[in-house]
Coordinates of C-alpha atoms in Angstrom, one line a residue:
Chain U
M9 CA 3.5 -16.2 7.8
I10 CA 4.8 -19.6 8.3
K11 CA 7.1 -19.3 5.4
I12 CA 8.5 -16.1 6.8
G13 CA 9.2 -17.8 10.1
L14 CA 11.2 -20.5 8.5
Q15 CA 13.1 -18.2 6.3
A16 CA 14.1 -16.1 9.1
E17 CA 16.5 -18.7 10.5
G18 CA 19.9 -17.0 11.3
T19 CA 22.5 -16.0 8.9
T20 CA 25.0 -18.2 7.1
E21 CA 27.9 -18.7 9.4
S22 CA 31.3 -18.8 7.8
L23 CA 33.2 -22.1 8.3
G24 CA 36.7 -22.3 9.6
G25 CA 37.7 -20.4 12.8
T26 CA 39.8 -17.5 11.6
M27 CA 40.4 -14.4 13.7
A28 CA 37.3 -13.0 15.4
Q29 CA 37.7 -9.7 13.7
G30 CA 37.8 -11.3 10.3
R31 CA 34.6 -13.1 11.1
L32 CA 33.0 -9.9 12.3
Q33 CA 34.0 -8.2 9.1
R34 CA 32.5 -11.0 7.0
R35 CA 29.3 -11.0 8.9
I36 CA 28.6 -7.3 9.2
L37 CA 30.7 -5.6 6.5
N38 CA 30.3 -7.9 3.6
P39 CA 28.4 -6.4 0.7
E40 CA 25.5 -8.8 0.9
A41 CA 24.9 -8.0 4.6
I42 CA 25.1 -4.3 3.9
N43 CA 22.7 -4.5 1.0
G44 CA 20.3 -6.7 3.0
L45 CA 20.3 -4.3 5.9
K46 CA 19.9 -1.3 3.6
M47 CA 17.0 -3.0 1.9
I48 CA 15.1 -3.9 5.0
S49 CA 15.9 -0.6 6.8
P50 CA 12.7 1.4 5.8
T51 CA 10.4 -1.3 7.0
A52 CA 12.5 -2.0 10.1
L53 CA 12.6 1.7 10.9
Y54 CA 8.8 2.0 10.6
A55 CA 8.3 -1.1 12.9
T56 CA 10.8 0.3 15.4
L57 CA 9.2 3.7 15.6
L58 CA 5.5 2.7 15.6
L59 CA 5.7 -0.8 17.2
A60 CA 8.8 -1.3 19.4
V61 CA 8.9 2.2 20.8
P62 CA 5.1 2.3 21.6
L63 CA 5.2 -1.2 23.2
F64 CA 8.1 0.0 25.4
L65 CA 6.1 3.1 26.2
I66 CA 3.1 1.3 27.6
F67 CA 5.5 -0.8 29.6
L68 CA 6.9 2.5 31.0
Y69 CA 3.5 4.1 31.5
S70 CA 2.4 1.1 33.6
F71 CA 4.9 2.3 36.2
L72 CA 3.7 6.0 36.3
T73 CA 1.1 7.6 38.5
D74 CA -2.2 8.9 37.1
G75 CA -3.0 12.5 38.0
Y76 CA -6.5 13.9 37.2
L77 CA -5.6 15.5 33.9
T78 CA -2.0 14.7 33.5
I79 CA 0.2 11.7 34.0
E80 CA 2.7 12.3 36.7
R81 CA 6.2 11.1 36.4
I82 CA 6.4 9.4 39.8
P83 CA 7.5 5.8 39.5
T84 CA 5.2 3.3 41.3
F85 CA 4.2 -0.3 41.4
G86 CA 0.8 0.8 42.5
N87 CA -0.9 0.1 39.2
Y88 CA 0.3 -3.5 39.3
V89 CA -0.7 -3.9 42.9
E90 CA -4.1 -2.5 42.1
T91 CA -4.5 -4.7 39.0
W92 CA -3.5 -7.9 40.6
T93 CA -5.6 -7.4 43.7
S94 CA -8.7 -6.3 41.8
P95 CA -11.4 -8.9 41.7
V96 CA -12.8 -7.5 38.5
F97 CA -9.5 -7.9 36.7
E98 CA -9.1 -11.4 38.1
K99 CA -12.5 -12.4 36.9
V100 CA -12.2 -10.9 33.5
L101 CA -8.7 -12.2 32.9
M102 CA -9.7 -15.7 34.0
R103 CA -12.7 -15.6 31.7
S104 CA -10.5 -14.4 28.9
L105 CA -8.1 -17.2 29.4
G106 CA -10.9 -19.7 29.6
V107 CA -12.6 -18.4 26.5
S108 CA -9.4 -18.3 24.5
M109 CA -8.5 -21.9 25.5
A110 CA -11.9 -23.1 24.6
V111 CA -11.7 -21.3 21.3
T112 CA -8.2 -22.6 20.6
A113 CA -9.2 -26.2 21.3
A114 CA -12.4 -25.9 19.2
T115 CA -10.7 -24.2 16.2
V116 CA -7.6 -26.4 16.1
L117 CA -9.6 -29.7 16.5
A118 CA -12.1 -28.6 13.9
A119 CA -9.4 -27.3 11.6
F120 CA -7.3 -30.4 11.5
P121 CA -9.6 -32.6 9.5
M122 CA -10.3 -29.7 7.1
A123 CA -6.6 -29.1 6.5
Y124 CA -6.0 -32.8 6.2
F125 CA -8.8 -33.1 3.6
V126 CA -7.4 -30.2 1.5
S127 CA -3.8 -31.5 1.7
F128 CA -4.4 -35.2 1.2
Y129 CA -7.6 -35.6 -0.8
V130 CA -8.0 -32.5 -3.0
E131 CA -6.3 -32.6 -6.4
P132 CA -3.2 -30.3 -6.4
S133 CA -4.8 -28.0 -9.1
K134 CA -7.9 -27.4 -6.9
K135 CA -6.1 -26.8 -3.6
S136 CA -5.8 -23.1 -4.1
I137 CA -9.5 -22.7 -4.8
W138 CA -10.3 -24.5 -1.5
L139 CA -7.8 -22.3 0.4
F140 CA -9.3 -19.2 -1.3
L141 CA -12.8 -20.3 -0.2
I142 CA -11.6 -20.9 3.3
T143 CA -9.9 -17.5 3.6
I144 CA -12.6 -15.3 2.1
P145 CA -14.9 -15.1 5.1
F146 CA -11.9 -14.1 7.2
W147 CA -11.4 -10.9 5.2
T148 CA -15.0 -9.7 4.8
S149 CA -16.7 -7.5 7.2
Y150 CA -15.6 -8.7 10.6
L151 CA -18.0 -6.5 12.5
I152 CA -21.1 -7.5 10.5
R153 CA -20.2 -11.2 10.7
V154 CA -20.0 -10.9 14.5
F155 CA -23.3 -9.0 14.6
L156 CA -24.9 -11.7 12.5
W157 CA -24.1 -14.3 15.1
L158 CA -26.5 -12.3 17.3
V159 CA -29.1 -13.1 14.7
I160 CA -28.1 -16.8 14.5
L161 CA -27.9 -17.3 18.3
G162 CA -30.6 -14.9 19.4
Y163 CA -33.9 -15.4 21.1
N164 CA -35.8 -15.3 17.8
G165 CA -32.7 -16.4 16.0
V166 CA -32.0 -18.9 13.3
I167 CA -31.1 -21.8 15.7
N168 CA -34.0 -21.2 18.1
S169 CA -36.7 -20.7 15.4
T170 CA -35.4 -23.8 13.5
L171 CA -35.4 -26.0 16.6
M172 CA -38.8 -24.7 17.7
G173 CA -40.2 -25.2 14.2
L174 CA -38.9 -28.8 14.3
G175 CA -40.5 -29.3 17.7
V176 CA -37.2 -30.2 19.3
I177 CA -37.5 -27.5 22.0
T178 CA -40.6 -25.6 23.2
E179 CA -38.8 -22.7 24.8
P180 CA -36.0 -20.7 23.1
I181 CA -32.5 -21.6 24.4
T182 CA -31.1 -18.6 26.2
A183 CA -27.8 -20.2 27.2
I184 CA -26.2 -19.3 23.8
L185 CA -26.4 -15.5 23.9
Y186 CA -24.9 -12.7 25.9
N187 CA -22.5 -14.9 27.8
A188 CA -19.1 -16.6 27.4
N189 CA -20.6 -19.4 25.2
S190 CA -21.7 -17.1 22.5
V191 CA -18.2 -15.4 22.5
V192 CA -16.6 -18.9 22.1
I193 CA -18.8 -19.8 19.2
T194 CA -18.3 -16.5 17.4
L195 CA -14.5 -16.4 17.9
A196 CA -14.1 -20.1 16.8
H197 CA -15.8 -19.0 13.6
A198 CA -13.7 -15.9 13.1
Y199 CA -10.4 -17.6 13.7
A200 CA -11.0 -20.8 11.7
P201 CA -8.8 -19.9 8.7
F202 CA -6.0 -18.9 11.1
A203 CA -5.9 -22.5 12.4
I204 CA -6.4 -24.2 9.0
L205 CA -3.6 -22.5 7.1
P206 CA -0.6 -23.4 9.3
I207 CA -1.7 -27.0 9.7
F208 CA -2.2 -27.2 6.0
V209 CA 1.3 -25.9 5.3
A210 CA 2.8 -28.5 7.7
L211 CA 0.8 -31.3 6.1
E212 CA 1.9 -30.2 2.6
K213 CA 5.5 -30.5 3.7
I214 CA 5.1 -34.2 4.6
D215 CA 6.9 -36.5 2.2
R216 CA 4.2 -38.8 0.9
S217 CA 6.7 -41.7 0.5
L218 CA 7.0 -41.8 4.3
L219 CA 3.4 -42.7 4.6
E220 CA 3.8 -45.5 2.0
A221 CA 6.8 -46.7 3.9
G222 CA 4.7 -46.8 7.0
R223 CA 2.1 -48.9 5.2
D224 CA 4.7 -51.2 3.6
L225 CA 6.1 -51.9 7.1
G226 CA 2.7 -53.3 8.1
E227 CA 1.1 -50.4 10.0
S228 CA -2.6 -49.9 9.7
P229 CA -3.8 -46.6 8.1
L230 CA -4.8 -45.4 11.6
M231 CA -1.4 -46.2 13.1
T232 CA 0.4 -44.7 10.2
F233 CA -1.5 -41.5 10.8
V234 CA -0.8 -41.6 14.5
R235 CA 2.9 -42.5 14.2
V236 CA 3.9 -40.7 11.0
T237 CA 1.5 -37.9 10.0
L238 CA 0.6 -36.5 13.4
P239 CA 4.2 -36.0 14.7
L240 CA 5.2 -34.4 11.4
A241 CA 2.1 -32.1 11.5
L242 CA 2.9 -31.0 15.0
P243 CA 4.8 -27.8 14.1
G244 CA 1.7 -26.6 12.2
V245 CA -0.6 -27.4 15.1
V246 CA 1.7 -25.5 17.5
S247 CA 1.7 -22.4 15.3
A248 CA -2.1 -22.7 14.9
I249 CA -2.4 -22.8 18.7
M250 CA -0.2 -19.6 19.0
I251 CA -1.9 -17.8 16.2
V252 CA -5.4 -18.4 17.6
F253 CA -4.7 -18.2 21.3
I254 CA -2.8 -14.9 21.5
P255 CA -5.1 -12.7 19.4
T256 CA -8.4 -14.1 20.7
I257 CA -7.5 -13.2 24.3
G258 CA -7.4 -9.6 23.2
D259 CA -10.5 -9.6 21.0
Y260 CA -12.7 -6.5 21.7
V261 CA -15.6 -6.6 19.2
T262 CA -17.0 -10.1 19.9
P263 CA -17.2 -9.8 23.7
S264 CA -18.7 -6.3 23.5
L265 CA -21.4 -7.2 21.0
L266 CA -22.2 -10.8 22.1
G267 CA -20.7 -11.1 25.6
G268 CA -23.3 -9.2 27.6
P269 CA -22.3 -8.3 31.1
E270 CA -21.2 -11.8 31.9
G271 CA -19.0 -12.2 28.8
K272 CA -16.7 -9.2 28.9
M273 CA -13.0 -9.8 28.3
V274 CA -9.6 -8.2 28.9
A275 CA -9.8 -6.0 25.8
N276 CA -13.1 -4.4 27.1
L277 CA -11.3 -3.6 30.4
V278 CA -8.4 -2.1 28.6
Q279 CA -10.7 0.0 26.4
L280 CA -12.6 1.1 29.5
Q281 CA -9.5 2.3 31.3
Y282 CA -8.0 4.1 28.3
L283 CA -11.0 5.7 26.6
K284 CA -13.7 5.9 29.3
L285 CA -11.7 6.4 32.5
D286 CA -8.8 8.1 30.8
N287 CA -6.4 6.3 33.2
Y288 CA -3.5 5.4 30.9
P289 CA -1.1 4.0 33.6
M290 CA -3.8 1.6 34.8
G291 CA -4.8 0.6 31.3
S292 CA -1.1 0.0 30.5
A293 CA -0.7 -2.1 33.6
T294 CA -3.8 -4.1 32.7
A295 CA -2.5 -4.7 29.1
V296 CA 1.0 -5.6 30.2
S297 CA -0.4 -8.0 32.9
S298 CA -2.6 -9.8 30.5
M299 CA 0.1 -10.2 27.9
A300 CA 2.3 -11.6 30.7
M301 CA -0.4 -14.0 31.6
V302 CA -0.6 -15.1 28.0
G303 CA 3.1 -15.7 28.0
I304 CA 2.9 -17.7 31.2
A305 CA 0.0 -19.8 29.9
L306 CA 1.9 -20.6 26.7
I307 CA 5.0 -21.6 28.7
V308 CA 2.9 -23.8 31.0
G309 CA 1.2 -25.4 28.0
F310 CA 4.4 -26.2 26.2
A311 CA 6.4 -27.3 29.2
Q312 CA 3.4 -29.5 30.1
S313 CA 3.1 -31.1 26.7
K314 CA 6.9 -31.7 26.7
L315 CA 6.7 -33.2 30.1
F316 CA 3.9 -35.6 29.3
R317 CA 5.6 -36.7 26.1
R318 CA 8.6 -37.6 28.2
V319 CA 6.7 -39.4 30.9
Y320 CA 4.6 -41.2 28.3
G321 CA 7.7 -42.0 26.2
A322 CA 9.4 -43.5 29.2
F323 CA 6.5 -45.9 29.6
I324 CA 5.7 -46.8 26.0
G325 CA 9.0 -46.2 24.3
Y326 CA 9.9 -43.2 22.3
S327 CA 8.9 -44.7 18.9
N328 CA 5.3 -44.0 19.7
A329 CA 5.6 -40.3 19.1
G330 CA 2.0 -39.8 17.8
L331 CA 0.3 -41.5 20.8
S332 CA 2.5 -39.6 23.2
I333 CA 1.5 -36.3 21.5
L334 CA -2.2 -37.2 21.9
A335 CA -1.7 -38.1 25.5
A336 CA 0.2 -34.9 26.1
L337 CA -2.5 -32.7 24.4
A338 CA -5.2 -34.5 26.4
A339 CA -3.2 -33.9 29.6
V340 CA -2.7 -30.2 28.8
L341 CA -6.4 -29.7 28.2
I342 CA -7.4 -31.5 31.3
S343 CA -5.0 -29.6 33.6
F344 CA -5.9 -26.3 32.0
G345 CA -9.5 -27.1 32.5
A346 CA -8.8 -28.0 36.1
C347 CA -7.0 -24.8 36.6
I348 CA -9.9 -22.8 35.3
V349 CA -12.5 -24.8 37.4
V350 CA -10.4 -24.3 40.5
G351 CA -10.0 -20.6 39.6
V352 CA -13.8 -20.2 39.3
V353 CA -14.5 -22.0 42.5
A354 CA -11.8 -20.5 44.6
S355 CA -11.1 -17.4 42.6
G356 CA -8.3 -16.0 44.8
A357 CA -6.1 -19.0 44.4
F358 CA -6.1 -18.9 40.6
F359 CA -2.9 -17.0 39.8
A360 CA -1.0 -18.8 42.6
I361 CA -2.0 -22.1 41.1
V362 CA -1.1 -21.3 37.6
L363 CA 2.2 -19.9 38.6
A364 CA 2.9 -22.9 40.8
V365 CA 2.1 -25.2 38.0
A366 CA 4.4 -23.3 35.6
I367 CA 7.3 -23.3 38.1
G368 CA 6.7 -27.0 38.9
H369 CA 6.7 -28.0 35.3
I370 CA 9.8 -26.2 34.4
A371 CA 11.6 -27.6 37.5
L372 CA 10.5 -31.1 36.6
L373 CA 11.7 -30.7 33.0
I374 CA 15.1 -29.5 34.2
W375 CA 15.3 -32.4 36.6
L376 CA 14.4 -34.9 33.9
K377 CA 17.0 -33.4 31.6
S378 CA 19.7 -33.7 34.2
Q379 CA 18.7 -37.3 34.9
E380 CA 18.9 -38.0 31.2
S381 CA 22.3 -36.5 30.8
K382 CA 23.6 -38.5 33.8
A383 CA 22.4 -41.7 32.1
Chain J
M26 CA -13.1 -38.5 -5.2
K27 CA -11.5 -40.4 -2.3
G28 CA -12.1 -39.4 1.3
G29 CA -15.9 -39.3 1.1
G30 CA -16.3 -38.7 4.9
F31 CA -13.7 -35.9 4.8
K32 CA -15.5 -34.3 1.9
I33 CA -18.8 -34.2 3.7
Y34 CA -17.0 -32.7 6.7
A35 CA -15.3 -30.1 4.6
V36 CA -18.5 -29.0 2.9
A37 CA -20.2 -28.8 6.3
Y38 CA -17.3 -26.7 7.6
L39 CA -17.6 -24.3 4.6
I40 CA -21.3 -23.9 5.3
F41 CA -20.4 -23.0 8.9
L42 CA -17.9 -20.5 7.7
Y43 CA -20.3 -18.9 5.2
A44 CA -23.4 -19.0 7.4
P45 CA -23.3 -15.3 8.5
I46 CA -22.4 -14.1 5.0
I47 CA -25.3 -16.0 3.5
L48 CA -27.7 -14.5 6.0
L49 CA -26.6 -10.9 5.3
P50 CA -28.3 -10.3 2.0
I51 CA -31.4 -12.1 3.2
F52 CA -31.9 -9.5 5.9
A53 CA -30.8 -6.7 3.6
F54 CA -33.7 -7.4 1.3
N55 CA -36.2 -8.3 4.1
N56 CA -39.1 -6.0 4.5
A57 CA -38.9 -5.7 8.3
A58 CA -37.2 -3.3 10.8
I59 CA -36.3 -6.2 13.1
I60 CA -33.6 -8.6 12.2
A61 CA -35.3 -11.9 13.0
F62 CA -37.2 -14.7 11.5
P63 CA -39.8 -15.2 10.0
L64 CA -39.1 -13.1 7.0
S65 CA -41.7 -10.7 5.7
G66 CA -41.4 -9.9 2.1
F67 CA -38.9 -8.4 -0.4
T68 CA -37.8 -4.7 -0.4
T69 CA -35.0 -2.6 -1.6
K70 CA -35.8 0.3 0.7
W71 CA -32.8 -0.3 3.0
F72 CA -30.5 0.2 0.0
Q73 CA -32.3 3.4 -0.9
A74 CA -31.9 4.6 2.7
L75 CA -28.2 4.4 2.3
W76 CA -28.2 7.5 0.0
A77 CA -29.8 9.6 2.7
E78 CA -27.0 9.1 5.3
P79 CA -24.4 11.9 5.1
A80 CA -22.5 10.5 8.1
L81 CA -22.1 7.2 6.1
W82 CA -20.8 9.0 3.1
N83 CA -18.3 10.9 5.1
A84 CA -17.2 7.6 6.7
A85 CA -16.9 5.9 3.3
K86 CA -14.8 8.8 2.0
N87 CA -12.5 8.5 5.0
S88 CA -12.2 4.7 4.6
L89 CA -11.4 5.1 1.0
I90 CA -8.6 7.7 1.7
V91 CA -7.2 5.6 4.5
G92 CA -7.5 2.4 2.5
V93 CA -5.7 3.7 -0.6
S94 CA -2.9 5.4 1.5
T95 CA -2.5 2.2 3.6
S96 CA -2.3 -0.1 0.7
I97 CA 0.4 2.0 -1.1
L98 CA 2.5 2.5 2.0
S99 CA 2.3 -1.0 3.4
T100 CA 3.0 -2.5 0.0
A101 CA 6.0 -0.3 -0.5
L102 CA 7.3 -1.3 2.9
G103 CA 6.4 -4.9 2.1
V104 CA 8.5 -4.8 -1.1
F105 CA 11.6 -3.7 0.8
A106 CA 11.2 -6.3 3.5
A107 CA 10.2 -9.2 1.2
R108 CA 13.1 -8.4 -1.1
A109 CA 15.6 -8.3 1.8
S110 CA 14.3 -11.5 3.4
T111 CA 14.3 -13.6 0.2
R112 CA 17.5 -12.3 -1.5
Y113 CA 20.0 -11.4 1.2
N114 CA 21.5 -12.8 4.4
F115 CA 22.4 -10.3 7.0
P116 CA 23.0 -10.4 10.8
G117 CA 19.9 -10.0 12.9
K118 CA 17.6 -11.1 10.1
G119 CA 15.4 -13.3 12.2
G120 CA 15.0 -10.7 14.9
I121 CA 14.2 -7.8 12.6
L122 CA 11.7 -9.9 10.6
G123 CA 10.2 -11.2 13.8
M124 CA 9.6 -7.6 15.0
I125 CA 8.0 -6.6 11.7
M126 CA 5.7 -9.6 11.6
L127 CA 4.7 -9.2 15.3
P128 CA 1.4 -7.5 14.5
L129 CA 0.1 -10.7 13.0
V130 CA 0.0 -12.4 16.4
L131 CA -0.3 -9.5 18.9
P132 CA -3.9 -8.6 19.9
E133 CA -4.8 -5.5 17.9
I134 CA -6.0 -3.7 21.0
I135 CA -2.4 -3.8 22.4
L136 CA -1.0 -2.3 19.2
A137 CA -3.8 0.3 19.2
V138 CA -3.3 1.5 22.8
A139 CA 0.5 1.5 22.4
L140 CA 0.2 3.7 19.3
L141 CA -2.3 5.9 21.1
V142 CA 0.1 6.5 24.0
L143 CA 2.9 7.3 21.7
L144 CA 0.9 9.7 19.4
L145 CA -0.7 11.6 22.3
G146 CA 2.7 11.6 24.1
I147 CA 4.4 13.4 21.3
G148 CA 1.4 15.6 20.6
V149 CA 0.1 14.3 17.3
P150 CA -3.7 15.0 17.0
L151 CA -5.8 12.0 16.2
S152 CA -7.1 12.0 12.6
M153 CA -7.3 9.9 9.5
F154 CA -3.5 10.2 9.3
T155 CA -3.0 8.4 12.6
V156 CA -5.5 5.7 11.6
T157 CA -3.4 5.2 8.4
L158 CA -0.2 4.9 10.5
G159 CA -1.9 2.1 12.5
H160 CA -3.3 0.4 9.5
V161 CA 0.1 0.3 7.8
L162 CA 1.5 -1.4 10.9
V163 CA -1.2 -4.1 10.7
C164 CA -1.1 -4.5 6.9
T165 CA 2.6 -4.7 6.3
P166 CA 3.0 -8.3 7.6
F167 CA 0.3 -9.5 5.2
S168 CA 2.0 -7.6 2.3
I169 CA 5.3 -9.2 3.2
A170 CA 3.8 -12.7 3.3
I171 CA 2.2 -12.2 -0.2
L172 CA 5.3 -10.6 -1.7
S173 CA 7.7 -13.1 -0.2
A174 CA 6.0 -15.8 -2.2
A175 CA 6.4 -13.7 -5.4
F176 CA 10.1 -12.8 -4.7
Q177 CA 10.9 -16.4 -3.6
S178 CA 9.9 -17.9 -6.9
L179 CA 12.1 -15.4 -8.8
D180 CA 14.9 -17.0 -10.8
R181 CA 18.3 -15.5 -9.6
S182 CA 19.8 -16.2 -13.1
L183 CA 17.5 -13.6 -14.7
E184 CA 19.0 -11.0 -12.4
E185 CA 22.6 -12.1 -13.2
A186 CA 21.8 -12.0 -16.9
S187 CA 20.7 -8.4 -16.5
Y188 CA 24.0 -7.5 -14.8
D189 CA 25.9 -9.3 -17.5
L190 CA 24.1 -7.2 -20.1
G191 CA 25.4 -4.1 -18.4
E192 CA 22.5 -3.0 -16.2
N193 CA 23.2 -1.8 -12.7
A194 CA 21.3 -2.7 -9.5
V195 CA 18.7 0.0 -9.8
T196 CA 17.9 -0.6 -13.4
T197 CA 17.9 -4.3 -12.9
F198 CA 15.3 -3.9 -10.2
W199 CA 13.2 -1.6 -12.3
L200 CA 13.4 -3.4 -15.6
V201 CA 13.7 -7.1 -14.6
I202 CA 12.5 -7.8 -11.0
L203 CA 9.7 -5.3 -10.7
P204 CA 7.8 -6.5 -13.8
L205 CA 8.2 -10.1 -12.7
V206 CA 6.8 -9.5 -9.2
M207 CA 4.1 -6.9 -10.4
P208 CA 1.3 -9.4 -10.0
G209 CA 2.3 -10.0 -6.4
I210 CA 2.4 -6.2 -5.9
I211 CA -1.1 -5.8 -7.3
S212 CA -2.3 -8.7 -5.2
S213 CA -0.7 -7.1 -2.1
L214 CA -2.3 -3.7 -2.9
L215 CA -5.8 -5.2 -3.2
I216 CA -5.5 -7.3 0.0
T217 CA -4.1 -4.6 2.2
F218 CA -6.8 -2.3 0.9
T219 CA -9.4 -4.9 1.9
I220 CA -7.9 -5.4 5.3
S221 CA -7.8 -1.6 5.9
L222 CA -11.4 -1.2 4.7
D223 CA -12.5 -3.8 7.3
E224 CA -10.2 -2.9 10.2
F225 CA -12.0 -1.6 13.3
I226 CA -9.9 -1.5 16.5
M227 CA -7.1 0.7 15.2
A228 CA -9.7 3.1 13.7
F229 CA -11.8 3.0 16.9
F230 CA -8.8 4.1 19.0
L231 CA -7.0 6.4 16.6
A232 CA -9.7 8.2 14.6
G233 CA -10.5 10.9 17.2
T234 CA -13.8 12.5 16.3
E235 CA -13.8 11.3 12.7
S236 CA -15.0 7.8 11.7
T237 CA -14.3 5.2 9.1
L238 CA -16.9 2.8 7.8
P239 CA -16.3 0.1 10.5
V240 CA -16.4 2.7 13.2
Y241 CA -19.7 4.1 11.8
I242 CA -21.1 0.6 11.6
F243 CA -20.2 -0.2 15.2
S244 CA -21.8 3.0 16.3
Q245 CA -25.0 2.2 14.5
F246 CA -25.4 -1.2 16.2
R247 CA -26.6 0.7 19.3
F248 CA -29.8 1.8 17.4
P249 CA -32.0 -1.1 16.5
Q250 CA -33.8 0.9 13.8
A251 CA -30.5 1.5 12.0
V252 CA -29.6 -2.1 11.7
P253 CA -31.4 -3.1 8.4
V254 CA -29.6 -0.2 6.7
I255 CA -26.3 -1.6 8.1
M256 CA -27.2 -5.0 6.6
A257 CA -27.6 -3.4 3.2
L258 CA -24.3 -1.6 3.6
G259 CA -22.7 -4.8 4.7
T260 CA -24.0 -6.6 1.7
I261 CA -22.3 -4.1 -0.6
L262 CA -19.1 -4.2 1.4
V263 CA -19.0 -8.0 1.3
L264 CA -19.5 -8.0 -2.4
L265 CA -16.8 -5.4 -2.8
S266 CA -14.4 -7.4 -0.6
I267 CA -15.0 -10.6 -2.4
T268 CA -14.5 -8.9 -5.8
L269 CA -11.2 -7.3 -4.7
L270 CA -10.0 -10.6 -3.1
S271 CA -10.9 -12.6 -6.3
I272 CA -8.9 -10.1 -8.4
A273 CA -6.0 -10.3 -5.9
E274 CA -6.1 -14.1 -6.1
Y275 CA -6.0 -14.0 -9.9
F276 CA -2.9 -11.8 -9.8
R277 CA -1.2 -13.8 -7.1
R278 CA -1.5 -17.0 -9.2
R279 CA -0.5 -15.3 -12.4
G280 CA 2.6 -13.9 -10.6
I281 CA 3.6 -17.3 -9.4
A282 CA 3.1 -18.8 -12.8
R283 CA 5.0 -16.0 -14.4
T284 CA 8.1 -16.5 -12.3
G285 CA 7.8 -20.3 -12.8
G286 CA 7.2 -21.1 -9.1
K287 CA 5.0 -23.9 -7.7
D288 CA 1.6 -22.8 -6.4
T289 CA 1.4 -23.7 -2.8
G290 CA -2.0 -22.1 -2.6
G291 CA -3.3 -19.5 -0.2
F292 CA -2.2 -16.0 0.6
L293 CA -0.1 -16.9 3.6

């Protein structure tokens, strides 16, 4: 998926500014463009009809009114008002964001050394075997794998019976089943390959002579890693974060099997509204709202990490890219954590705080940019 | 090998990844109705019980039909998109490909409810056909990722040679390009089949009154006495998936070797 993303960079612009019409003709009417568009049209048509149109439809539905058996075509903001003032939605969305962030942090942190090992220490001929071994569990029986975590984490489960057998504990641990913790553990397991692969691809692209150059210039192995490898691996880490964070927030199976009443997430709410309550407009509003929150959370995260890099860079000097990235990541985690803690304690204020943080960050970034261009 | 510490970590990580899959056959052969330790003897009765479940066989038949249709359709769509993205430049390429690849990152539940709203809106009854539509949507990006690697390593001069020898675009594609990317296509067929066989959310929302294997499995989790049989079924499914994926991996590598590309490893 990474390769696709990179290939998809724009079209080849023709050089030399001739007439606009000529350029248009070359861009759209040249045989290559026509062939390309023809070639991709079946797939594009399928995706338009069964992806773009339906997504637009749920957006539309979220503004309609629910009758008892029919959906009435009366436009309203009522679904959104009800969604955003509902304490249940707030609680569930907050929990989902918290779980997803914890899962993302755990998977990406655990995946990095694994990707690093496969990229830097495994012989080239054996790399694909390792990657194959890593991806196999991802494609086998998701439902049953999730269910088996019940067996591992359960009251008479593997962990409890082992620890009691060893005499470490006398009572089974109950904190690891039917709550958010068990959801985090299971999702971190399910999404591991999704985090490893993009980081691996980014590490593979690093020109090894750069590392030698770093060592030759007198850096220690650790500093070479921090100042050369880490900044170059960052694009992979960023895509790993996106690829883990967005789908986990909408996971349905894990919270419904392992979450118990205190571990339900957004997808369970959406499913309830669509299939059980048969209220499509409300379900749509819930789905759209949670995707919007995901978008905002990602924007806050990236704005924040950019911001901290700048601030840190101003103190230390821009050469220390790796350390500033570490500082930025730590800062993002801390402030997200703080947001969630504040949200849990003073639940009503949560959305306001997240939004304020988002707006504040973007404003600060714009201000820094303007100061920079002045100087 | 260098990196001893890393190697220990990597092995521990693999154990973590495989822990549930290793437990699965243990409970499938365990002679107890409750899935818990300690174990209580060996039995094959849970596998025998599989034969006596008509609902299971119906679900398996549905899964097979959906899986085969999905793998053919999504691989066909994948061939078009992968060929277009690796061979041609055209306006709006990034946007179009981005839209096609979107199901990789969007939560499946969003895709499922969106499709549900559309299908019910235009009055299509829910059936295995609608499940297939959803599965094709989910599987096509994976197919494109696999096939792009195959098309990418294709040598453009082979194609030019074919034109020079008097073939046209269609016959060139049929006689030169298709045989070269055939291993990639087989790999894509197998992997999309595996994904479809394992896909739950789309089937859960779009199957109506019918069920596929994952939907059947999910419904059985509510009955504790049915779980050992599910463990036996799961063992068979995992073995099947691993076999299919291994064959797919073999073809993927052969394809890259055949077109002279460098193996970057992994499906994605």
